[in-house]
CSV table of C-alpha atoms and ligand atoms in Angstrom, one decimal:
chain,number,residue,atom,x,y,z
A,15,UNK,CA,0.0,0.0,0.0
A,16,UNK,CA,1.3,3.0,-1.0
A,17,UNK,CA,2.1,5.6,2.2
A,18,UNK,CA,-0.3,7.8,1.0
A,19,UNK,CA,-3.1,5.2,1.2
A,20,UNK,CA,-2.1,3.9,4.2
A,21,UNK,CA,-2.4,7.8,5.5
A,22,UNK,CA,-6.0,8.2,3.9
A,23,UNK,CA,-7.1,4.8,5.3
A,24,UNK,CA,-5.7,5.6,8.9
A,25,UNK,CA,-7.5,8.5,8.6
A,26,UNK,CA,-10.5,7.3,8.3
A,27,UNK,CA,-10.5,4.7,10.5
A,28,UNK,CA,-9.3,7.0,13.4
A,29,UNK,CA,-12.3,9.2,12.4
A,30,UNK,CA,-15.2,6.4,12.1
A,31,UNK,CA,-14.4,5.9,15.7
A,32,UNK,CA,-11.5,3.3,16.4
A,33,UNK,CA,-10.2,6.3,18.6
A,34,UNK,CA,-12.4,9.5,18.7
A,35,UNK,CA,-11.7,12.8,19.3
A,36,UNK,CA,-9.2,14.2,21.1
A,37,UNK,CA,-7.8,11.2,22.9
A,38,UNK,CA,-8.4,7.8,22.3
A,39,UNK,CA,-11.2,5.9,22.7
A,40,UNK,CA,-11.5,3.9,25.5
A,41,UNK,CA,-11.7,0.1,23.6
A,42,UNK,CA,-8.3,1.4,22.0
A,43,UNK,CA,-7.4,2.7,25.6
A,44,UNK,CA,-7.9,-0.9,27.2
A,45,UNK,CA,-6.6,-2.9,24.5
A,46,UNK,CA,-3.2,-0.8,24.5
A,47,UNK,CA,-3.4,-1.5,28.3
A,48,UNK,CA,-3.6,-5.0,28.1
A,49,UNK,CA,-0.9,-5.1,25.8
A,50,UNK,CA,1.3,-3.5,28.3
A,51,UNK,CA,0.3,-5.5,30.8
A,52,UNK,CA,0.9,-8.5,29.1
A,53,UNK,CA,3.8,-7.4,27.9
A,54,UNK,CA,5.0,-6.7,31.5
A,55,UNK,CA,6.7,-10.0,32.7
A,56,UNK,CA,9.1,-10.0,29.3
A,57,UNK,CA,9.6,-6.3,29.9
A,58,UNK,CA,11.0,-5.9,33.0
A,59,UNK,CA,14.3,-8.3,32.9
A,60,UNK,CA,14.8,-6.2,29.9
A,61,UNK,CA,15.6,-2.5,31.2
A,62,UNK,CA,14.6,-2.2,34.1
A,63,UNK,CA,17.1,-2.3,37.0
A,64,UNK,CA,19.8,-0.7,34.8
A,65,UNK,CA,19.0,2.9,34.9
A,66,UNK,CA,21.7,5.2,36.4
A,67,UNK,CA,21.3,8.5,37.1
A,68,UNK,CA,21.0,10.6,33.9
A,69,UNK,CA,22.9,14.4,33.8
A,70,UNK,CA,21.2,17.8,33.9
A,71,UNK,CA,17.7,17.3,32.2
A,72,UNK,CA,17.9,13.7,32.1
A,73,UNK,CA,20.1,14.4,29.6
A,74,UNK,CA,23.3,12.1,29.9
A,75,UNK,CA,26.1,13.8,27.2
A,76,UNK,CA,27.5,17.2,28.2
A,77,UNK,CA,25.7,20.0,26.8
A,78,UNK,CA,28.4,22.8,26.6
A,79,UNK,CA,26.7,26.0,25.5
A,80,UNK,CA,29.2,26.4,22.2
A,81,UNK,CA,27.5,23.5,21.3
A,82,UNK,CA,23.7,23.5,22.7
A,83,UNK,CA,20.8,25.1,23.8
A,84,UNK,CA,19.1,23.3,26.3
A,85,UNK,CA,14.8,23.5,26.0
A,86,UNK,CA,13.4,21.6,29.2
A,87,UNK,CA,13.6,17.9,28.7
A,88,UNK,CA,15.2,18.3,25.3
A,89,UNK,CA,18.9,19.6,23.8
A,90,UNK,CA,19.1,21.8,20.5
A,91,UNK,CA,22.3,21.8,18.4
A,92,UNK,CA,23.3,25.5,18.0
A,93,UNK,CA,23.8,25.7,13.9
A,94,UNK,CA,26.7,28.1,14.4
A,95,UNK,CA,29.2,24.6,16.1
A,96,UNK,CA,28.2,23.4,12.9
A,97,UNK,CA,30.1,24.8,10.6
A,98,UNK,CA,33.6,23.4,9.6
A,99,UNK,CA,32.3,20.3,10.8
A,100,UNK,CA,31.7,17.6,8.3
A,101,UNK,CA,29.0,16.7,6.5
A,102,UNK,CA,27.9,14.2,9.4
A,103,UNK,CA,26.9,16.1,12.6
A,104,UNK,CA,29.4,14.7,15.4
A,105,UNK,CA,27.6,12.9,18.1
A,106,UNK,CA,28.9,15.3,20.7
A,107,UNK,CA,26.8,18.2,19.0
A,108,UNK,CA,23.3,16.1,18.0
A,109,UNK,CA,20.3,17.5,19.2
A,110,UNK,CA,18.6,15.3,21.9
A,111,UNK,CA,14.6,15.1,21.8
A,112,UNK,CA,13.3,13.5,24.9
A,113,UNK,CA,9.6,13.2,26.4
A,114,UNK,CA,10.9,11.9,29.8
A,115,UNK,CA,14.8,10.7,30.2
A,116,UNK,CA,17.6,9.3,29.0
A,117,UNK,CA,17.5,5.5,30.3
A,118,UNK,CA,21.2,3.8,30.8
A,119,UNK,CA,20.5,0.4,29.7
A,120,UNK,CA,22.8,-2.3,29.7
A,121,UNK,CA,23.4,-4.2,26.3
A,122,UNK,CA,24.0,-7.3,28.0
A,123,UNK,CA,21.2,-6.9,30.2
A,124,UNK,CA,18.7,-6.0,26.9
A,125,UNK,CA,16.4,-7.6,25.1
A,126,UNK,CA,14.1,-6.9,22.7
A,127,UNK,CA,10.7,-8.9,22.2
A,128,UNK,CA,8.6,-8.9,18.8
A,129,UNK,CA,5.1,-10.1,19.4
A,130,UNK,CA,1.3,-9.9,17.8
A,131,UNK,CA,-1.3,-11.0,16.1
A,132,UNK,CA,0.9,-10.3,12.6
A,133,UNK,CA,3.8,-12.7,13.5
A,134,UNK,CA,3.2,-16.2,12.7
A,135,UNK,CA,3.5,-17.9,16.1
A,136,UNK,CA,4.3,-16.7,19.8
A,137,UNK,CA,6.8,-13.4,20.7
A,138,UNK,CA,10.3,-13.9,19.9
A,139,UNK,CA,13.2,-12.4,21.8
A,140,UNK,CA,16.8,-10.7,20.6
A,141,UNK,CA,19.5,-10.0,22.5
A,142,UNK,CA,22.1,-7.4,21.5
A,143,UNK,CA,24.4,-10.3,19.9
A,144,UNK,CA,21.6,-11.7,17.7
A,145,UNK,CA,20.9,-8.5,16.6
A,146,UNK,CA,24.1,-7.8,15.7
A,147,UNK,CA,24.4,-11.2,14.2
A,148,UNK,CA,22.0,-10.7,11.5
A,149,UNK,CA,23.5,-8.7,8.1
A,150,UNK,CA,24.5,-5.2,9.0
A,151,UNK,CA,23.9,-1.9,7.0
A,152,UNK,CA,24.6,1.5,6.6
A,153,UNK,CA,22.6,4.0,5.8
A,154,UNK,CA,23.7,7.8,6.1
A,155,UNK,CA,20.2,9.4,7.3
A,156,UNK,CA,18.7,12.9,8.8
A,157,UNK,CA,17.1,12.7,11.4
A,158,UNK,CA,14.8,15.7,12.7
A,159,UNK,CA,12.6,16.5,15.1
A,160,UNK,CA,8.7,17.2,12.9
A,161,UNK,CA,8.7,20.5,15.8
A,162,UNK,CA,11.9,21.8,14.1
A,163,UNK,CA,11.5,25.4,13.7
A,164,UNK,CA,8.9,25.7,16.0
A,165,UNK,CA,9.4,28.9,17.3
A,166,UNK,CA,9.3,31.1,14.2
A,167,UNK,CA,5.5,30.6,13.8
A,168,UNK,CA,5.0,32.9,17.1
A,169,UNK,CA,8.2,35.0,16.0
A,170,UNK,CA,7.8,35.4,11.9
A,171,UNK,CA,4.1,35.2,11.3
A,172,UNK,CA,2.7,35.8,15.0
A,173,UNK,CA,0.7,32.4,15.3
A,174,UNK,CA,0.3,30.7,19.0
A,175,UNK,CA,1.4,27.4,19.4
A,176,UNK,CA,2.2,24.8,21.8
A,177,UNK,CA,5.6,22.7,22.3
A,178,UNK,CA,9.3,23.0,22.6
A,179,UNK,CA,10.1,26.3,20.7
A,180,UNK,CA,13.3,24.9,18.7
A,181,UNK,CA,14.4,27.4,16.1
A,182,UNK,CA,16.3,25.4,13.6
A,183,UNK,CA,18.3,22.4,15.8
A,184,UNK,CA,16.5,19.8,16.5
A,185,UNK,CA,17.9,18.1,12.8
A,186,UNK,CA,21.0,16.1,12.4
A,187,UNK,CA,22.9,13.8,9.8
A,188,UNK,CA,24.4,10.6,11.0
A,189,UNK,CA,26.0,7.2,9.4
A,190,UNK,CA,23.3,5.0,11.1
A,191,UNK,CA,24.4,1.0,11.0
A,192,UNK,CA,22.7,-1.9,12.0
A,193,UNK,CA,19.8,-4.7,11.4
A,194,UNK,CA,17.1,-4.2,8.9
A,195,UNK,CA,14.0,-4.2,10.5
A,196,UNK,CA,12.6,-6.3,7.5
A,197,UNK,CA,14.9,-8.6,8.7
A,198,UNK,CA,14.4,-8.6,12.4
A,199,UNK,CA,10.4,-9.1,11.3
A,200,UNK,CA,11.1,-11.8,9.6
A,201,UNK,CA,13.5,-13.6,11.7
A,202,UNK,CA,10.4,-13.1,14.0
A,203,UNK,CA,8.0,-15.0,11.9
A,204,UNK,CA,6.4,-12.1,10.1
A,205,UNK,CA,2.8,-13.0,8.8
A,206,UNK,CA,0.9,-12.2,5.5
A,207,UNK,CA,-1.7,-10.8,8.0
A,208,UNK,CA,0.3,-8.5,9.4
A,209,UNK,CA,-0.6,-4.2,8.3
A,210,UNK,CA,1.5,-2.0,11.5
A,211,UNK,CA,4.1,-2.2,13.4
A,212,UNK,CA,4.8,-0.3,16.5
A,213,UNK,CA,8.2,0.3,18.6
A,214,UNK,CA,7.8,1.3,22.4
A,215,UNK,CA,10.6,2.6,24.0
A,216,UNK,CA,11.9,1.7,27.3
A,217,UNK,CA,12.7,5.1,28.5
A,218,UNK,CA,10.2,6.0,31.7
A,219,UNK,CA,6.2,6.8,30.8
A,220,UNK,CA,5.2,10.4,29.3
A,221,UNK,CA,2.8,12.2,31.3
A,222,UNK,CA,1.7,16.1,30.4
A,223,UNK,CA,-1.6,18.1,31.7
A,224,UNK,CA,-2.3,15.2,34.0
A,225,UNK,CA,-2.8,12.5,31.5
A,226,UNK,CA,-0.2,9.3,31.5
A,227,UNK,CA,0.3,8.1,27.8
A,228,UNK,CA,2.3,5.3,28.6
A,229,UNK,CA,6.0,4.5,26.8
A,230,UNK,CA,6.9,6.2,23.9
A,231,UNK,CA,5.4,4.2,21.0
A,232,UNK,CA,4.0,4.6,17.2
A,233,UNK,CA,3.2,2.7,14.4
A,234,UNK,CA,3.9,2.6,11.1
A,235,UNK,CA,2.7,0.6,8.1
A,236,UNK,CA,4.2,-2.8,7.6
A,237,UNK,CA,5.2,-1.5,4.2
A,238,UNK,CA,7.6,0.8,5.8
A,239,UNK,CA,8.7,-1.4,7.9
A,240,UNK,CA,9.8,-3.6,5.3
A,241,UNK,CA,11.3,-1.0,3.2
A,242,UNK,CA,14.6,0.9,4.5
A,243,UNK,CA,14.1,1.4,8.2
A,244,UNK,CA,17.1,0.5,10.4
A,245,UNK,CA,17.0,-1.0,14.0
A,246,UNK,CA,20.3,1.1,14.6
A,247,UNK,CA,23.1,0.2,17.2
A,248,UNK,CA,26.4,2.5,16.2
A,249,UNK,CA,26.0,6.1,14.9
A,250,UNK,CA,28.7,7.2,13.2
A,251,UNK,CA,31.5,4.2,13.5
A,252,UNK,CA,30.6,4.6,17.5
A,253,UNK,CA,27.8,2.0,19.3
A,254,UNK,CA,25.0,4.5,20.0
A,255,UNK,CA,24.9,6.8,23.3
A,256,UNK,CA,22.5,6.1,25.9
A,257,UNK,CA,20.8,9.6,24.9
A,258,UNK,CA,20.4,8.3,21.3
A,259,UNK,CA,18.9,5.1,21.8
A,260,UNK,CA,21.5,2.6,23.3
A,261,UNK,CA,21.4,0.0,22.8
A,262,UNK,CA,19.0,-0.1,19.9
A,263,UNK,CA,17.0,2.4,17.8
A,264,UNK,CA,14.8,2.7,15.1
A,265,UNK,CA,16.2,4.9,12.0
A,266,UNK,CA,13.1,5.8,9.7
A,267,UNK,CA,14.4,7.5,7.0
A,268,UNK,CA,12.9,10.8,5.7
A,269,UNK,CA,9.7,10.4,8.5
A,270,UNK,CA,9.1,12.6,11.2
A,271,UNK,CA,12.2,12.3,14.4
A,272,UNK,CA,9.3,10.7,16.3
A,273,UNK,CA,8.9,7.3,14.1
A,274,UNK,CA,12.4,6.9,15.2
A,275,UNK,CA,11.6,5.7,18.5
A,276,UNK,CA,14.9,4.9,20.8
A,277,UNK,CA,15.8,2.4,23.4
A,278,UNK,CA,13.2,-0.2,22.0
A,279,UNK,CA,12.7,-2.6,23.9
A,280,UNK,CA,9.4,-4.4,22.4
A,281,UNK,CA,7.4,-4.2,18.7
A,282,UNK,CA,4.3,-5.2,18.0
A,283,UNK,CA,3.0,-6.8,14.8
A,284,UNK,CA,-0.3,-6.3,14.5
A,285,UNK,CA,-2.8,-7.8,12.2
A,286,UNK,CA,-4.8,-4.8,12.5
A,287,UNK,CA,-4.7,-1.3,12.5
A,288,UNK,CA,-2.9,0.3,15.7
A,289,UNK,CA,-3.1,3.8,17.2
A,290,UNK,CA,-0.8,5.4,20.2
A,291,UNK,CA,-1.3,9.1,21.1
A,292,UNK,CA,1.6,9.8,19.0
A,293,UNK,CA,-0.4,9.3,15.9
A,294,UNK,CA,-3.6,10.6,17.7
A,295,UNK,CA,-3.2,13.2,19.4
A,296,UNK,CA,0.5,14.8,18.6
A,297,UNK,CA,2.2,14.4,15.2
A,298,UNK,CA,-0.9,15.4,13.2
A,299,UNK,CA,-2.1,18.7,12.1
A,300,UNK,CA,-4.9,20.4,14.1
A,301,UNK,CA,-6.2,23.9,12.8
A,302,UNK,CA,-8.5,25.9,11.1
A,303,UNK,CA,-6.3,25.4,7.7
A,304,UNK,CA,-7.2,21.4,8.7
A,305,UNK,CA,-10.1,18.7,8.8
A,306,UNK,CA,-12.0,18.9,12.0
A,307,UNK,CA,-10.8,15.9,13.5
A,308,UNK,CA,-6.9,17.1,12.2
A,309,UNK,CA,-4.5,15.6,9.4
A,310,UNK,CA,-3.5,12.6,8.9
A,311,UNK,CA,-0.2,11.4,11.3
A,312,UNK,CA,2.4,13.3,10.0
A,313,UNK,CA,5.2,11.0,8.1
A,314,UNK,CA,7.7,12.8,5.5
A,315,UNK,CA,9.2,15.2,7.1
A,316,UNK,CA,9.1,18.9,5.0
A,317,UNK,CA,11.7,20.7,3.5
A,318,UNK,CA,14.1,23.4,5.2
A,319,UNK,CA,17.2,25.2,5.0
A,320,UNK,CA,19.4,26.9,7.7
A,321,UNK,CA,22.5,29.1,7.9
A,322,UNK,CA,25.6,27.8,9.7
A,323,UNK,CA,25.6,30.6,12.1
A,324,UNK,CA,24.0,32.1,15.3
A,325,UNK,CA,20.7,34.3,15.6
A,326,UNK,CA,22.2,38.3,15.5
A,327,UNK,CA,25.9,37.5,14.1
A,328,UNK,CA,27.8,40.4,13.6
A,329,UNK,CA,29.4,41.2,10.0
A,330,UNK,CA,31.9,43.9,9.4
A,331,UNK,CA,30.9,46.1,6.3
A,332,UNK,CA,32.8,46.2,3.2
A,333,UNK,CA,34.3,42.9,3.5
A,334,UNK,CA,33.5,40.0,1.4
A,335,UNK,CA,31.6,37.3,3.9
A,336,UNK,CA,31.3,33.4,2.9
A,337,UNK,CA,27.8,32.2,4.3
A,338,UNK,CA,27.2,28.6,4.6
A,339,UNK,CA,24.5,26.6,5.2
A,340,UNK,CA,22.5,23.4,4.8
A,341,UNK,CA,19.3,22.3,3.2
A,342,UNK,CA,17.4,18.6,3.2
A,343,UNK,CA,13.5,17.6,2.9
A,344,UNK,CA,11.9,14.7,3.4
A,345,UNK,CA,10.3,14.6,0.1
A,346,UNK,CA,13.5,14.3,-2.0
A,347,UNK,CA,16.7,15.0,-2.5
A,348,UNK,CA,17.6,18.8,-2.9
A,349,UNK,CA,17.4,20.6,-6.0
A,350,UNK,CA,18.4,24.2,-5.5
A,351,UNK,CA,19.2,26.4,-2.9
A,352,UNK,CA,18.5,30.0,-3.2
A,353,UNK,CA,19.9,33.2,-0.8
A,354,UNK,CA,18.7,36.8,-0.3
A,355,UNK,CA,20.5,39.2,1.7
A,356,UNK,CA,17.6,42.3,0.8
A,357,UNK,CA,14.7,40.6,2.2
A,358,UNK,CA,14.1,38.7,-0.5
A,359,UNK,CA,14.0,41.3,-3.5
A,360,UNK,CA,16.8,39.3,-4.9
A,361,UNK,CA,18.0,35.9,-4.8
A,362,UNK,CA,21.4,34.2,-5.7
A,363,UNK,CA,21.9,30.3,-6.2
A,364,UNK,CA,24.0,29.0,-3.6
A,365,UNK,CA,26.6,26.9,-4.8
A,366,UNK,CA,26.1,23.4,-3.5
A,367,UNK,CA,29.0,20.9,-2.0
A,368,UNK,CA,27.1,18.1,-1.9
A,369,UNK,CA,25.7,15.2,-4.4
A,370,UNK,CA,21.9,15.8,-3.5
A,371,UNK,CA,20.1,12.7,-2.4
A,372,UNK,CA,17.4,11.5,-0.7
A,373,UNK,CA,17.2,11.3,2.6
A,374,UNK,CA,20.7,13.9,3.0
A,375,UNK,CA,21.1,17.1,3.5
A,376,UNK,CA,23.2,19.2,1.4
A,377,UNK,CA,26.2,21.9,2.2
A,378,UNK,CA,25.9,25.4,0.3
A,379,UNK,CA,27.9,28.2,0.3
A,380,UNK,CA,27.7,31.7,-1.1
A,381,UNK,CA,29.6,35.2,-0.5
A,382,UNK,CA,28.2,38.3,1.0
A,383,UNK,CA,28.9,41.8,0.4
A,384,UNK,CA,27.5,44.0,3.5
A,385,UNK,CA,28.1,47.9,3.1
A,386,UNK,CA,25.9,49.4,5.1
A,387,UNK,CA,26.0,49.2,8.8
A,388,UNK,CA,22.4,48.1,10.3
A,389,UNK,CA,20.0,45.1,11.0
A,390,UNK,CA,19.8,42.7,8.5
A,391,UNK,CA,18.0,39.3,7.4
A,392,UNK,CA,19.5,36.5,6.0
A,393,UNK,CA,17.5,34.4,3.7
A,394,UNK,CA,17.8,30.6,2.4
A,395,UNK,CA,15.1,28.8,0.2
A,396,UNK,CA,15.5,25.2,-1.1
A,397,UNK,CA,13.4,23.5,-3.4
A,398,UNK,CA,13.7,19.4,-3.5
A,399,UNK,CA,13.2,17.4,-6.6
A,400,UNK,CA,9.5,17.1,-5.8
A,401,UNK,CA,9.3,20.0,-6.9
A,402,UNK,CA,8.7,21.8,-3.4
A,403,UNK,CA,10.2,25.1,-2.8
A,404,UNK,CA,10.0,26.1,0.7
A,405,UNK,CA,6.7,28.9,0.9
A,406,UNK,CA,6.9,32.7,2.7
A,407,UNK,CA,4.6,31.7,4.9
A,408,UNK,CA,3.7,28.3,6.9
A,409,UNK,CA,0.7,26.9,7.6
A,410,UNK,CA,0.0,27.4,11.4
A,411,UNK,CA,-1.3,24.2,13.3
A,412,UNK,CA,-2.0,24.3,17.0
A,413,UNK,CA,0.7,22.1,17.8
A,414,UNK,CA,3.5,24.0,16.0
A,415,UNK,CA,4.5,21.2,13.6
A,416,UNK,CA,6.3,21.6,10.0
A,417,UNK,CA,7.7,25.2,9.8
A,418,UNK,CA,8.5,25.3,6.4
A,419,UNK,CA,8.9,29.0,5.4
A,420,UNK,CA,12.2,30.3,4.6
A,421,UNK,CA,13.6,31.8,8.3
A,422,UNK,CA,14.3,35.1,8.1
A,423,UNK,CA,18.0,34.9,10.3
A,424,UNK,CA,18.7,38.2,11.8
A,425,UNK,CA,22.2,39.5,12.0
A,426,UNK,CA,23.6,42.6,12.3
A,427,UNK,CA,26.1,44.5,9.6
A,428,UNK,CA,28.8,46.8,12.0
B,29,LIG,N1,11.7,6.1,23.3
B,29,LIG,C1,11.7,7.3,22.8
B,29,LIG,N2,12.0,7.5,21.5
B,29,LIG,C2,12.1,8.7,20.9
B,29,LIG,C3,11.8,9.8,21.6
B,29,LIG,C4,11.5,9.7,23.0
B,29,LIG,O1,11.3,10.6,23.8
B,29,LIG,N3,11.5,8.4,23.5
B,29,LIG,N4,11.7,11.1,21.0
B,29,LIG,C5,11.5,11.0,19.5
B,29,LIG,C6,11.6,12.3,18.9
B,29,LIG,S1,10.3,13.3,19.1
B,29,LIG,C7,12.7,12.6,18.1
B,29,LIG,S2,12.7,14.0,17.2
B,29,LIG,C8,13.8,11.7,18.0
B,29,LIG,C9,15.1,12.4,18.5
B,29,LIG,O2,16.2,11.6,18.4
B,29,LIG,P1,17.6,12.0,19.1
B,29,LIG,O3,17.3,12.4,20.5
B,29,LIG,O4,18.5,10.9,19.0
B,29,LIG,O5,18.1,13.2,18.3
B,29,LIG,O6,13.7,10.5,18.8
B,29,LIG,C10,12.4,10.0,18.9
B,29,LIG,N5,12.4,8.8,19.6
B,30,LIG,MO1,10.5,15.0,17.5
């Protein structure tokens, strides 16, 4: 089924009743109780008893200020310790994007159970050496957060919305390697029956405005599934770090940050359709500019483009300046990059330094010519080979999700 089916179908489903209106409905409620509950014997041996104390926010990796900006439970990469530093984003420097805490789970100590009415016969288990017995790949993959941008919806257009108000950090690139999740499935005893799949994560429940949504979880179509995501243990050359999943991770490539759910430590197959708040309630588009009952869950993630340096950097006039940025979208590779340095009543092609493809981001450069001392905005537009150039303006939902519009970076001409 193609994804956009799969979205349209879902859609439906969630709005014939399967899980009604804001939350879930309670049949769905109970049935994703039981689950956990049944789940719970197999769970606990498998990360439980290994946590150790996590840093500053739960977050376990320093978080220098060079390098981040730190947003409650969460860690934005500042795009300015970007530049010069590769086209993959070191792991000391990748944004973090948690709903509770970092867990410190024990490889040795891990397991990870695949069960459901989709697999053929009872829940299998894998330990981190059968997982990293089956074939290994690599896939070099973004990986960003569907709230990127956030907060230039209430600073550029003006529009209230809820959530962590990232400007442009919460993306990174990384050489992801590990197990294919086609393969894990099927090691599993994957049926014909079986149409989603969904992770849970074994980092500590989420609970906001009173309500407990249980473990981090969403699923995904099996076709997905079976097509390029990862169940990732290294990140570039390195096993993972506990705030990036360790031991194990999903990688979905080109989906929203959330599909790529960390520290799993159980997937269901399902021989029918399955819904978590995290493709009810969050990651889906609620507004005027939407359906009543919101968008379908959100999956490729939009495109966007960002400049290699800090809000309000200083230029001297009447030098020569090299800006540099990056650009990626989840609908493509990238076909052009575009800069103004008026506000937009001109643009200039950036020169591009990498091959565009799918998935990537690419590095751009172009020089800058300031002469008169003042405020000024920076401006970067990309258009993927979908054909998608990034808009003025974006669409406001209530939940801040998708900032597409080109940023208007503020800097300052001395
Ligand atoms: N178990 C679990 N998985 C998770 C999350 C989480 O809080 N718990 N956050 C998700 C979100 S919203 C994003 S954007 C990415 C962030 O991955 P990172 O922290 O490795 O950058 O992880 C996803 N996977
Ligand atoms: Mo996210």
């Amino acid at each position: 089924m193609s994804e956009r089916a799969y979205d349209r179908d879902r859609l439906r489903q969630f709005l014939s009743g399967e899980a009604a209106g804001e939350g879930l409905s309670r049949r769905v409620v109970l049935r994703l109780m039981g689950a956990a509950a049944g789940l719970a014997a197999a769970g606990t041996g498998t990360g439980a008893g290994t946590a150790a104390a996590a840093g500053r926010r739960g977050i376990v990796k320093p978080l220098p200020a060079e390098l981040f900006t730190v947003r409650d439970t969460n860690a934005e990469t500042n795009w300015a310790a970007l530049r010069g530093t590769g086209y993959y984003t070191p792991v000391d420097r990748f944004f973090v994007r948690n709903h509770t805490s970092t867990p410190v789970l024990d490889p040795a100590r891990w397991r990870l159970t695949v069960w459901g009415g989709g697999l053929r016969g009872r829940a299998v288990e894998f330990s981190y050496e059968d997982l990293r017995s089956l074939p290994a790949v690599t896939r070099s993959e973004c990986l960003e957060c569907a709230g990127n941008g956030r907060s230039y919806f209430a600073a550029q257009q003006g529009d209230a919305v809820t959530g962590t108000p990232w400007t442009m950090g919460a993306v990174g690139a990384a050489r992801w390697r590990g197990a294919r999740l086609s393969d894990v499935l099927r090691a599993a005893g994957l049926s014909r029956r079986a149409v989603d799949v969904m992770p849970r994560g074994l980092d500590p429940v989420y609970t906001a405005h009173g309500t407990d949504y249980g473990h981090v979880r969403r699923p995904m179509p099996v076709a997905k599934a079976l097509d390029d995501v990862l169940l990732a243990y290294e990140m570039n050359g390195r096993p993972l770090l506990p705030d990036h999943g360790c031991p194990a991770r999903l990688v979905v490539p080109s989906w929203v940050g959330i599909a790529s759910v960390k520290w799993v430590g159980d997937i269901e197959v399902s021989d029918r359709p399955l819904f978590s708040p995290w493709n009810t309630v969050f990651y889906r588009l609620f507004g005027s500019a939407y359906p009543p009952g919101g968008s379908p869950p959100l999956t490729r993630q939009p495109v966007r483009s960002a400049f290699e340096l800090p809000l309000g950097a200083v230029f001297a006039a009447g030098r020569v300046h090299r800006l540099t940025g990056r650009s990626w979208s989840g609908g493509g590779s990238i076909r052009r990059v575009e800069v103004s340095t008026d506000d937009g009543a001109t643009w200039r092609e950036a020169r591009l330094h990498d091959t565009p493809r799918p998935g990537g981001w690419v590095r751009w450069s172009t020089s800058w010519h300031p002469y008169e001392p003042g405020p000024a905005r920076l401006l970067a537009r990309a258009t993927d080979t979908a054909g998608t150039t990034q808009p003025f303006r974006a669409v406001p939902n209530e939940q801040g999700f998708f900032f597409d519009a080109v940023v208007r970076h503020p800097v300052r001409v001395v």
